[in-house]
Coordinates of C-alpha atoms in Angstrom, one line a residue:
Chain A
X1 CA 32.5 -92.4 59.7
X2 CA 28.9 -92.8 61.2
X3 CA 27.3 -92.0 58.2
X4 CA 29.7 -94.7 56.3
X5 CA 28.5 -97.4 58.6
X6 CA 24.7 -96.1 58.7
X7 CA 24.6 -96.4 54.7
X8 CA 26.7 -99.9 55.0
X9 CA 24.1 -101.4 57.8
X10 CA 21.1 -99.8 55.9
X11 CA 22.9 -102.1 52.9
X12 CA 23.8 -105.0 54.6
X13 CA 20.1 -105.3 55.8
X14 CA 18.7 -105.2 52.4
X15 CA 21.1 -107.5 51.4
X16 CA 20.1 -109.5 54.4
X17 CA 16.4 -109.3 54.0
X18 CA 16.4 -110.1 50.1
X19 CA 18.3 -113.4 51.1
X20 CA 15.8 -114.8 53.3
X21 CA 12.7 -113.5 50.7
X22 CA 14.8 -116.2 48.4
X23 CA 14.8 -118.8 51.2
X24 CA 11.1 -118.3 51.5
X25 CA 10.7 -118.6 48.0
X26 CA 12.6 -121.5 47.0
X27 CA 11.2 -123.1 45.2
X28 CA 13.8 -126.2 45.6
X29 CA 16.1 -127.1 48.6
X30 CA 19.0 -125.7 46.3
X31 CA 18.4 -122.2 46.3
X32 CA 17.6 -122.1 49.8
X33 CA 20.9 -123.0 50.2
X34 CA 22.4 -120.6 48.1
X35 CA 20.4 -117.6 49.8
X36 CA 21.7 -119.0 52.8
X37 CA 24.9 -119.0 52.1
X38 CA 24.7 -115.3 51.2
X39 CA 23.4 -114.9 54.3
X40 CA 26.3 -116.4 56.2
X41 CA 28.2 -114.0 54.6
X42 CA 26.0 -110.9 54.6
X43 CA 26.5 -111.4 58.7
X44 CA 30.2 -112.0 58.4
X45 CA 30.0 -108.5 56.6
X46 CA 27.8 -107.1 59.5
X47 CA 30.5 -108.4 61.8
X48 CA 33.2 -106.8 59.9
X49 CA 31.1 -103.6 60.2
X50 CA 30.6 -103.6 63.8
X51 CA 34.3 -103.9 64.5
X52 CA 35.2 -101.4 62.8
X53 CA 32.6 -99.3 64.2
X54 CA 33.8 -100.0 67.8
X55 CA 37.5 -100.4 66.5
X56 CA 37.3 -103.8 68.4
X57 CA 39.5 -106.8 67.9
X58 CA 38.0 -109.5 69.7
X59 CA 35.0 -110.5 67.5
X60 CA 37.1 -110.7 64.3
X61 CA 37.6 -114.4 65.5
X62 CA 33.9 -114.9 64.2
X63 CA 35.2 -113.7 60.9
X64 CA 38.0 -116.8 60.6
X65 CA 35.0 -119.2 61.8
X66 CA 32.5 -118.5 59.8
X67 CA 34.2 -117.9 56.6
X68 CA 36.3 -121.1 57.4
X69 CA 32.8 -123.5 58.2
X70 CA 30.2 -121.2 56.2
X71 CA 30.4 -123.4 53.0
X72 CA 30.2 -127.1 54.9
X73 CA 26.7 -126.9 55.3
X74 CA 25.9 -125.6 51.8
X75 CA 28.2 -128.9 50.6
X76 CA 26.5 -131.1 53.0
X77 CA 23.0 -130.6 51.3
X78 CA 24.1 -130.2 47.6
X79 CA 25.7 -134.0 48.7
X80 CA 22.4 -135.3 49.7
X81 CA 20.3 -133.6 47.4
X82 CA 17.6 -135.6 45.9
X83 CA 15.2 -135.5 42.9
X84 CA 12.5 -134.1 44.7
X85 CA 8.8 -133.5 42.8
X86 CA 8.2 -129.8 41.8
X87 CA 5.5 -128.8 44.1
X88 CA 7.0 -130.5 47.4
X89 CA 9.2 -128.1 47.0
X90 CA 7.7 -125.4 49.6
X91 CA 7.2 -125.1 53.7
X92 CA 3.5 -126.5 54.0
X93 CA 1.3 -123.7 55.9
X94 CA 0.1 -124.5 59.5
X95 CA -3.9 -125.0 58.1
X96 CA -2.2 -127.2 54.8
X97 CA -0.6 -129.4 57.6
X98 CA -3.8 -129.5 59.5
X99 CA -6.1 -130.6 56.4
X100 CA -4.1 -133.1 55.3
X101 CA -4.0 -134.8 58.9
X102 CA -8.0 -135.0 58.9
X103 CA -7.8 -136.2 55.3
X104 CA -5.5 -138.8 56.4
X105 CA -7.6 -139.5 59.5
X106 CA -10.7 -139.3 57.4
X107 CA -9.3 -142.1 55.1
X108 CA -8.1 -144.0 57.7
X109 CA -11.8 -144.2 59.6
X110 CA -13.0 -144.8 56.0
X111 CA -10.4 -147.4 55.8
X112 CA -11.7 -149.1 59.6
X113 CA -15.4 -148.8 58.6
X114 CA -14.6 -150.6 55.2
X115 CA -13.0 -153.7 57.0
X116 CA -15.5 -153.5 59.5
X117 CA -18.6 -154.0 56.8
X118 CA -16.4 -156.1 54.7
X119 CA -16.3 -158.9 57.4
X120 CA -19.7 -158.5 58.5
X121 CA -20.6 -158.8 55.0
X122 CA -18.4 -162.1 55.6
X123 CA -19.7 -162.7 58.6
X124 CA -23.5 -162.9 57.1
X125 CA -22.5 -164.7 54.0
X126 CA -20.4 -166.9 55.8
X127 CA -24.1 -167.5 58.0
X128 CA -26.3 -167.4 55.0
X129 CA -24.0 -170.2 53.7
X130 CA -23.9 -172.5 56.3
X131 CA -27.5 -171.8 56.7
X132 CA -28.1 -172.9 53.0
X133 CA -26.0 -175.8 53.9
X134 CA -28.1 -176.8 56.4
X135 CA -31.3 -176.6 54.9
X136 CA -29.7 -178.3 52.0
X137 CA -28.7 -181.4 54.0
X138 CA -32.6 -181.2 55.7
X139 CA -34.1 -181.2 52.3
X140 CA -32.1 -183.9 51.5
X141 CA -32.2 -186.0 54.5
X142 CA -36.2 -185.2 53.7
X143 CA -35.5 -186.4 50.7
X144 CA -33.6 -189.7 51.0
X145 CA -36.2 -191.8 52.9
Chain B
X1 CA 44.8 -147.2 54.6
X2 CA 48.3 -147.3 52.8
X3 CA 50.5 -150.6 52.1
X4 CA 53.1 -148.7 53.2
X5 CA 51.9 -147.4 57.2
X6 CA 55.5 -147.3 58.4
X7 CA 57.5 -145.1 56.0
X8 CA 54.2 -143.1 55.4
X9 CA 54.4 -141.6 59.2
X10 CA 58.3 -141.6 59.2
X11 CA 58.3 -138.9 56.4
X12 CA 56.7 -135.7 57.3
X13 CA 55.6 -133.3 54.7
X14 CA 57.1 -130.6 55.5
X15 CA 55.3 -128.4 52.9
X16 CA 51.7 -128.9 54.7
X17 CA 53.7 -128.1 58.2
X18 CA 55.1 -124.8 57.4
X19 CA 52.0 -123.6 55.9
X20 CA 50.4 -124.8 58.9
X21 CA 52.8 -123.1 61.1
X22 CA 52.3 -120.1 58.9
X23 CA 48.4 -119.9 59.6
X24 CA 49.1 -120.4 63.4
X25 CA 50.9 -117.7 63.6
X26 CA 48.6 -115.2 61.6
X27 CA 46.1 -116.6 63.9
X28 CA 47.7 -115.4 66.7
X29 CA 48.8 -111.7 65.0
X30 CA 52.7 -111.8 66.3
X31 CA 55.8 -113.6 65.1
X32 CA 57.3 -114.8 67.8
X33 CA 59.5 -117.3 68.9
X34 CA 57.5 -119.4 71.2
X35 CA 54.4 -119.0 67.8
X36 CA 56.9 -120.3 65.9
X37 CA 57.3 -123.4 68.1
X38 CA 53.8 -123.8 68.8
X39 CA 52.6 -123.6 65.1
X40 CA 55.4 -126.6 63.9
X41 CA 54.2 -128.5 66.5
X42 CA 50.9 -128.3 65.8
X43 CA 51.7 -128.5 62.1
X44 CA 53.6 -132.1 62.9
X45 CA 51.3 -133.4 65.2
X46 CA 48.2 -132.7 62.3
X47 CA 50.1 -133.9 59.7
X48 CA 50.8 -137.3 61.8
X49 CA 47.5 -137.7 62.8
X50 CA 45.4 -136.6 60.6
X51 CA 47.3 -137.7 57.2
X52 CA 46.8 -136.6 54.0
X53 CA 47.8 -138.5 50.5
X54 CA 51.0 -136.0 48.8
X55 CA 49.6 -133.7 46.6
X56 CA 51.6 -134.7 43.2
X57 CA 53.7 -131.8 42.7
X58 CA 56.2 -131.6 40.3
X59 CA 56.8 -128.0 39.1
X60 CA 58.2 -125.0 40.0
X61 CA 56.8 -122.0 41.4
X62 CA 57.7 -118.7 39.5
X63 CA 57.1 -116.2 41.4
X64 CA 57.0 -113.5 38.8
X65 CA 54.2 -115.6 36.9
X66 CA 52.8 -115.8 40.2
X67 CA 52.3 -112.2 41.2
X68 CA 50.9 -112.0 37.3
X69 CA 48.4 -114.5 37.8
X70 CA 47.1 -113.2 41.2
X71 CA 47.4 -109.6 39.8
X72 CA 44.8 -110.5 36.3
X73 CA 42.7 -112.7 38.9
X74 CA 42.3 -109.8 41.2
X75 CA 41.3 -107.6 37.7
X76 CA 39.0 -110.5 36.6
X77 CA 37.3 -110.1 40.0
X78 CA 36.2 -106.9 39.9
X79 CA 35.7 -106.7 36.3
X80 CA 32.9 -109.7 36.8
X81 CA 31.6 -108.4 40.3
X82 CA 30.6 -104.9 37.9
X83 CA 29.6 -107.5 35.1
X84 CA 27.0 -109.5 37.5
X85 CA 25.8 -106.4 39.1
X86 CA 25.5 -104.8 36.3
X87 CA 23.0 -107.2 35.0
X88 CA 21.5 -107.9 38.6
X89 CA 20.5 -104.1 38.2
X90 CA 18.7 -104.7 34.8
X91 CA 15.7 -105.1 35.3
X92 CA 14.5 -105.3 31.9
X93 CA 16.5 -108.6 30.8
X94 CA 16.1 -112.0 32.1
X95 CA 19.7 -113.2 31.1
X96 CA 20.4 -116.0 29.3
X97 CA 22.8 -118.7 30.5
X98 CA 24.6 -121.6 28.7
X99 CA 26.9 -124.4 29.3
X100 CA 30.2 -124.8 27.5
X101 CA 32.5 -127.6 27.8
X102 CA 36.5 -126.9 27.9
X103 CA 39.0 -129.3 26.8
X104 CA 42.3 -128.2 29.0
X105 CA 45.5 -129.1 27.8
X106 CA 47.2 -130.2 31.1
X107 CA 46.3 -133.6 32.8
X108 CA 47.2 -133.1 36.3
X109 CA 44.4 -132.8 39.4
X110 CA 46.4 -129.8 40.9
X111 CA 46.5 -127.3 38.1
X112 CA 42.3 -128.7 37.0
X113 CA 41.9 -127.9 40.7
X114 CA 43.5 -124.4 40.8
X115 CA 41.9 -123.4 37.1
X116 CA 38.3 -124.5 37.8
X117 CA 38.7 -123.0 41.3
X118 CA 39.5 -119.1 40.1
X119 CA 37.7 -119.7 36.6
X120 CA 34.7 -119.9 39.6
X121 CA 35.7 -116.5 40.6
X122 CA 35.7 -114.6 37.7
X123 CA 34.0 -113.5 34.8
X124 CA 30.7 -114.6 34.6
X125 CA 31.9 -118.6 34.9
X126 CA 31.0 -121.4 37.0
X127 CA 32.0 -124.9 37.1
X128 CA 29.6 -127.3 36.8
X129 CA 31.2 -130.0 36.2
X130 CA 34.7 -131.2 35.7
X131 CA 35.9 -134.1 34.3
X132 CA 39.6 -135.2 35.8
X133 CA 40.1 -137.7 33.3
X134 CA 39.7 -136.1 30.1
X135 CA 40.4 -132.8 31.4
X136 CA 37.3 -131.4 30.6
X137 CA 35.9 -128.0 32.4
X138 CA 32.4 -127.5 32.0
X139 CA 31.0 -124.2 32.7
X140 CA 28.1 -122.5 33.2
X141 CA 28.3 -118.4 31.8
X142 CA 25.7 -116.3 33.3
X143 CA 24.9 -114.1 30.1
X144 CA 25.9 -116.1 27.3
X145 CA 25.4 -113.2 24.5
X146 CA 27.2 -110.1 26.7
X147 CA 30.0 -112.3 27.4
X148 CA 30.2 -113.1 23.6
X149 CA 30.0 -116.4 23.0
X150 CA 31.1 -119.7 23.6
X151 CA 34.2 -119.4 21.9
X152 CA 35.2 -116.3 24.2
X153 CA 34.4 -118.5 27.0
X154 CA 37.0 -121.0 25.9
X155 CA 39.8 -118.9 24.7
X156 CA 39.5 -116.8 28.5
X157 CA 39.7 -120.4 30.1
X158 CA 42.6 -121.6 28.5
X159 CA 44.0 -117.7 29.0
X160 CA 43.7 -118.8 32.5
X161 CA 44.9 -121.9 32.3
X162 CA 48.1 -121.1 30.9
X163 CA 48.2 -118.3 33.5
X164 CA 48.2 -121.3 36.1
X165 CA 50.3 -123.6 34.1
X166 CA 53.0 -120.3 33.9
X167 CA 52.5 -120.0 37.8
X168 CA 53.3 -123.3 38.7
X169 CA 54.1 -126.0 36.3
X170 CA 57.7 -127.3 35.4
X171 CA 59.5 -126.8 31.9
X172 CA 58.3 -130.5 31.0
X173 CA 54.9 -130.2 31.6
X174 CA 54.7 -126.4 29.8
X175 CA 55.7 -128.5 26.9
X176 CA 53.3 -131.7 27.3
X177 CA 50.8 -128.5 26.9
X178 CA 51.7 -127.2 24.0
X179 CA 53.1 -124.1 25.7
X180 CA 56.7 -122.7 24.3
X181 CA 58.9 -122.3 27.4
X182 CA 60.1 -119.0 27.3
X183 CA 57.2 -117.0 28.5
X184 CA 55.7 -114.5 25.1
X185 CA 53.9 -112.2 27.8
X186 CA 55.5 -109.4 27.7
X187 CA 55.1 -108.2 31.0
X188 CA 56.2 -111.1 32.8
X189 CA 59.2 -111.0 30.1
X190 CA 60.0 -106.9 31.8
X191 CA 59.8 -108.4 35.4
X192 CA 61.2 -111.8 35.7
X193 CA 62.9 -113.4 33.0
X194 CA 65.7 -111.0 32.6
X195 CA 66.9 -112.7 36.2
X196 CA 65.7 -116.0 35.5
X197 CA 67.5 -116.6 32.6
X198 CA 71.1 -117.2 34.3
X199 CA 70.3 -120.0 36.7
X200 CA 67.9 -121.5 33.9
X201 CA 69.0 -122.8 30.7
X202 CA 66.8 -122.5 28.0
X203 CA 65.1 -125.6 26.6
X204 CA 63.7 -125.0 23.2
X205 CA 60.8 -127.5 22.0
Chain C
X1 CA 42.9 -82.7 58.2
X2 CA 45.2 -85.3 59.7
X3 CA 46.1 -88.6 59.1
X4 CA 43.5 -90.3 61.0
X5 CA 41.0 -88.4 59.2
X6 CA 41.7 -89.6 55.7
X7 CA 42.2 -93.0 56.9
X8 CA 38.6 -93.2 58.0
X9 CA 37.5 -91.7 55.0
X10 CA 39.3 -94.4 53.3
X11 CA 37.7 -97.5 55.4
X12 CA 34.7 -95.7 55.2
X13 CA 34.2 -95.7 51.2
X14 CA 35.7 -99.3 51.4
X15 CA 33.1 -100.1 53.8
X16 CA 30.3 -98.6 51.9
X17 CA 31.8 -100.3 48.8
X18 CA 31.4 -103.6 50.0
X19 CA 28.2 -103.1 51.9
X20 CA 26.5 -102.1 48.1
X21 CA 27.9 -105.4 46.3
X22 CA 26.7 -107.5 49.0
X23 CA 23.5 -105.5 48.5
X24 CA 23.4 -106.1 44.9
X25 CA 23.9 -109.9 45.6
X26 CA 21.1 -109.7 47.4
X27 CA 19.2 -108.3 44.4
X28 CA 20.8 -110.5 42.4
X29 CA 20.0 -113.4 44.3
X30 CA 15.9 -112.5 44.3
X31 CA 15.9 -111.1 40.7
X32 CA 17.6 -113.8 38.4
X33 CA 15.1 -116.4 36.8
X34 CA 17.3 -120.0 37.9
X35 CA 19.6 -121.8 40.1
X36 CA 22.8 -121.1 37.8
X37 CA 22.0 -117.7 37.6
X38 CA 21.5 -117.2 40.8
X39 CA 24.9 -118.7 42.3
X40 CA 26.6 -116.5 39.9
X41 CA 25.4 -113.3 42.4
X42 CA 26.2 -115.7 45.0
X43 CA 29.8 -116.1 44.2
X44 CA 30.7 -112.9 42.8
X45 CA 29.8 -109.6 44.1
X46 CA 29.7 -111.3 47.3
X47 CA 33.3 -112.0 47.6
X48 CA 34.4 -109.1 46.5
X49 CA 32.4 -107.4 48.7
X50 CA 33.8 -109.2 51.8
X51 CA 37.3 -108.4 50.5
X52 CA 36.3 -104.7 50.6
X53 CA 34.7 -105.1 54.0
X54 CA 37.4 -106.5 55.6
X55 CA 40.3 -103.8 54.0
X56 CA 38.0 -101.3 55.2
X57 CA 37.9 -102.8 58.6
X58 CA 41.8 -103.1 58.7
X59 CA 42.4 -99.7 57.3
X60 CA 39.6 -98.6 60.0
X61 CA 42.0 -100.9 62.8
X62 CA 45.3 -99.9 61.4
X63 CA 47.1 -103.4 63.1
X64 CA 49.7 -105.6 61.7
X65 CA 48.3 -108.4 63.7
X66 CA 45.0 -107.5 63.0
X67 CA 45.8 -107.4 58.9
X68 CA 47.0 -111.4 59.0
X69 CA 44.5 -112.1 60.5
X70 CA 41.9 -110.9 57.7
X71 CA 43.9 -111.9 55.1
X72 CA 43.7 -115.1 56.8
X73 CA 39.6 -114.9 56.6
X74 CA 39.9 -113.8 52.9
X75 CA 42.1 -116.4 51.8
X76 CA 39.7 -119.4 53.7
X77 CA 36.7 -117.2 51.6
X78 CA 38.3 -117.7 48.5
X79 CA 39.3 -121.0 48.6
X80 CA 36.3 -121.9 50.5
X81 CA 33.1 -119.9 47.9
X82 CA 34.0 -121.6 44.6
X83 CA 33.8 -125.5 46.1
X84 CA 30.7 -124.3 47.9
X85 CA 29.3 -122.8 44.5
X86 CA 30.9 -125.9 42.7
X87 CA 28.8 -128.6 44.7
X88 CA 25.8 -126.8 44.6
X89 CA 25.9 -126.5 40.8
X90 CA 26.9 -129.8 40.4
X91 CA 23.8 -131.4 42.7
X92 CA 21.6 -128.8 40.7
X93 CA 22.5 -130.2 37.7
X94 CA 22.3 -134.0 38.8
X95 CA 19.1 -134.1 40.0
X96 CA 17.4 -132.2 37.2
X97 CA 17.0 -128.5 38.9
X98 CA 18.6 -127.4 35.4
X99 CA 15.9 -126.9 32.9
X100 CA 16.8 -126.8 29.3
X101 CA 14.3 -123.9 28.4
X102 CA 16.5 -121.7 30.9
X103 CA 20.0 -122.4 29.1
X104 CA 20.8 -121.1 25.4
X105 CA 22.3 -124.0 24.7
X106 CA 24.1 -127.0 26.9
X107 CA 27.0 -129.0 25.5
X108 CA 27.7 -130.8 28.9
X109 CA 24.2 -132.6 28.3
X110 CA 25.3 -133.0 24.4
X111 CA 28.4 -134.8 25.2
X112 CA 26.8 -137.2 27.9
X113 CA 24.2 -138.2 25.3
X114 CA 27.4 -138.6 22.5
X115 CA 29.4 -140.4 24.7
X116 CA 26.5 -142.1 26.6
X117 CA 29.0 -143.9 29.3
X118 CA 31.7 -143.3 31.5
X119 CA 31.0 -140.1 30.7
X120 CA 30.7 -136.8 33.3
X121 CA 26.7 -136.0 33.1
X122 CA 23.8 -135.4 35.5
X123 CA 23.4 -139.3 35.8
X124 CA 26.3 -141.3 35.3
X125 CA 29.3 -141.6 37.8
X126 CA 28.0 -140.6 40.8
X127 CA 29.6 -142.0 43.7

């Protein structure tokens, strides 16, 4: 019997492990979900094995559960699945995340400094032309007489 | 909800309650009187409060096609559990899928439901989509060329179909499908029909 | 040998049984090229690996009480894998995770274009 259940668990992990390389992989939300779902049941299998290593009764309840809930989730995303572009597909890395926030922030200071010059630029013409203006009126007050 | 609140919740269905009851009692691993109480109650009170529309039943279960049907299911299963590992294992051959539409012969929900639902489970099918108004299964086959084709496909989905229809459907509805009456499998004729045949009489199309 | 013996022998090789189709899901799962493919590993081997699992464990536990109660859990697996599978397959299809290069040919895509209506297809009657 130990050796049964040391090949099984040895098994079950494999399967276990090959599930979540699929998860990492993607590459949509779809297949994660699939991977996970043979996941649920890879551990209601490992659950199953432990029992009836120990020969107990009381975690079989886990079993009823899980194979009773293990496909709501699964329905739940496939239901709000969306067209989703190819390469958004995938878990952004920590430095990804972090390069895209100083590009944003980058923009956005570019963005400030833009406004900033564009209304001085305002500002001066808006001077220049009342300064025209002015001399304009002088010449012409000059002129009048 | 219903036009008809009143005699909805005065008639219980008492199908859904001793199914119910049935579960509770596997639940709790002993037959016993007071399980038996406590799973019709439950089953009432769920049934009262948490109401379902009737499922539209009108055949007849045969318990001999029955047993057939769960028996070729169980075959199917392992025959395309060794199928799909099979090619899992192959690591030389990317296989190539296909979708094949399925025009089924019945028009009822129930017996779509049941037929899309094992056609899942076994060989190399899955349903992608099914249509409840024209009836149409479509499904998607793993290996389209080591299955053998599309026809194969549709002559093992109406096989199954007629295995549900068999199972579950009355005389009438046999015959809106195109199905003679009297069953031509032979091993359901060894089993079951020999008995059936007193209480039943024998409508020919 | 006694009784007991064999019985373990028996849950055992169930056990080991099941373990190696929910292995070869796994392998499955990783090794086929799409979405549809994939579900197929899901679906299959899997269950009957579970149903293996859990006669071994109730050959291995050798309980009435215990054996309703797992066919309890196999019945809620069967009736529970193929509308999981089902959705999935369906959403992959609807919102274009399907690509035609992957399929040998498609006549659920054919008969939306024919019909090109109330038909069943990856765009029209979604609720």
């Amino acid at each position: 019997m130990i050796y049964a259940v040391i090949v099984a668990a040895a098994l079950l992990a494999g399967a276990a492990i090959l599930a979540l390389i699929r998860a990492e992989k993607g590459p949509s939300m779809l297949d994660r979900t699939v991977a996970f779902d043979v996941f649920t049941t890879t551990l209601v299998a490992a659950v199953a094995l432990e029992a009836a290593w120990s020969r107990r009764t009381d975690t079989l309840v886990l079993l009823v559960v899980l194979s009773l809930v293990g496909f709501v989730g699964s329905v739940t995303i496939s239901r709000f699945a969306a067209i989703e572009p190819e390469d958004a597909a995938r878990v952004r890395t920590r430095e990804e995340v972090e390069a895209e926030r100083l590009a944003e922030r980058a923009a956005e200071e570019a963005a400030v400094e833009a406004e900033q010059a564009r209304r001085e630029a305002l500002r001066a013409e808006a001077a220049r032309a009342a300064e025209e203006a002015a001399q304009a009126s002088d010449s012409s007050e000059e002129e009048r007489p | 909800m219903s036009l008809h609140p009143r005699r909805r919740r005065t008639k219980l269905q008492w199908g859904a309650i001793f199914l119910l009851a049935a579960v509770w009692i596997l639940l709790w691993g002993d037959v016993s009187w007071a399980n038996l109480l406590g799973g019709l109650a439950v089953g009432i009170l769920v049934t009262i409060l948490l109401p379902l529309p009737p499922i539209d039943f009108h055949g007849r279960i045969r318990p001999g096609a029955l047993l057939y049907m769960l028996g070729h299911f169980v075959w199917d299963l392992a025959v395309a559990s060794v199928h799909v590992a099979a090619l899992a294992l192959n690591f030389r051959r990317k296989p190539r899928g296909a979708v094949v539409g399925v025009q089924l012969r019945n028009h009822s929900d129930l017996y779509l439901t049941i037929t899309a639902e094992l056609s899942t489970l076994t060989p190399g099918s899955l349903v992608v989509e099914a249509h409840r108004l024209t009836g149409m299964l479509y499904l998607h086959v793993l290996d389209i060329d080591s299955y053998g084709g599309a026809q194969k496909v549709r002559e093992d989905t109406l096989a199954l179909e007629e295995r549900v229809l068999r199972a579950f459907a009355s005389d009438a509805e046999l015959l809106e499908a195109g199905l003679t009456v009297r069953p031509v499998l032979t091993r359901i004729k060894n089993g079951v029909n020999g008995k059936r045949g007193a209480d039943e009489p024998e409508v020919t199309p | 040998m006694t009784l007991d013996v064999w019985l373990d022998i028996v849950a055992g090789t169930f056990l080991v049984a099941g373990a190696f189709l929910s292995f070869i899901a796994g392998v499955g799962i990783v090794h086929f090229p799409d979405l549809l493919a994939r579900m197929h590993a899901g679906t299959k081997p899997q269950v009957l690996g579970m149903l293996f699992m859990l006669v071994g464990l109730a050959v291995r536990l050798r309980s009435w009480s215990v054996a309703g109660l797992l066919l309890l859990v196999i019945l809620f697996q069967m009736l529970t894998a193929p509308v999981g599978a089902h959705m999935v397959a369906r959403a992959g299809y609807r919102t274009g995770k399907v690509h035609a290069e992957d399929l040998e040919f498609d006549e659920l895509t054919e008969d939306t274009e024919r019909h090109d209506g109330p038909a069943p297809g990856p765009t029209s009657n979604r609720t």
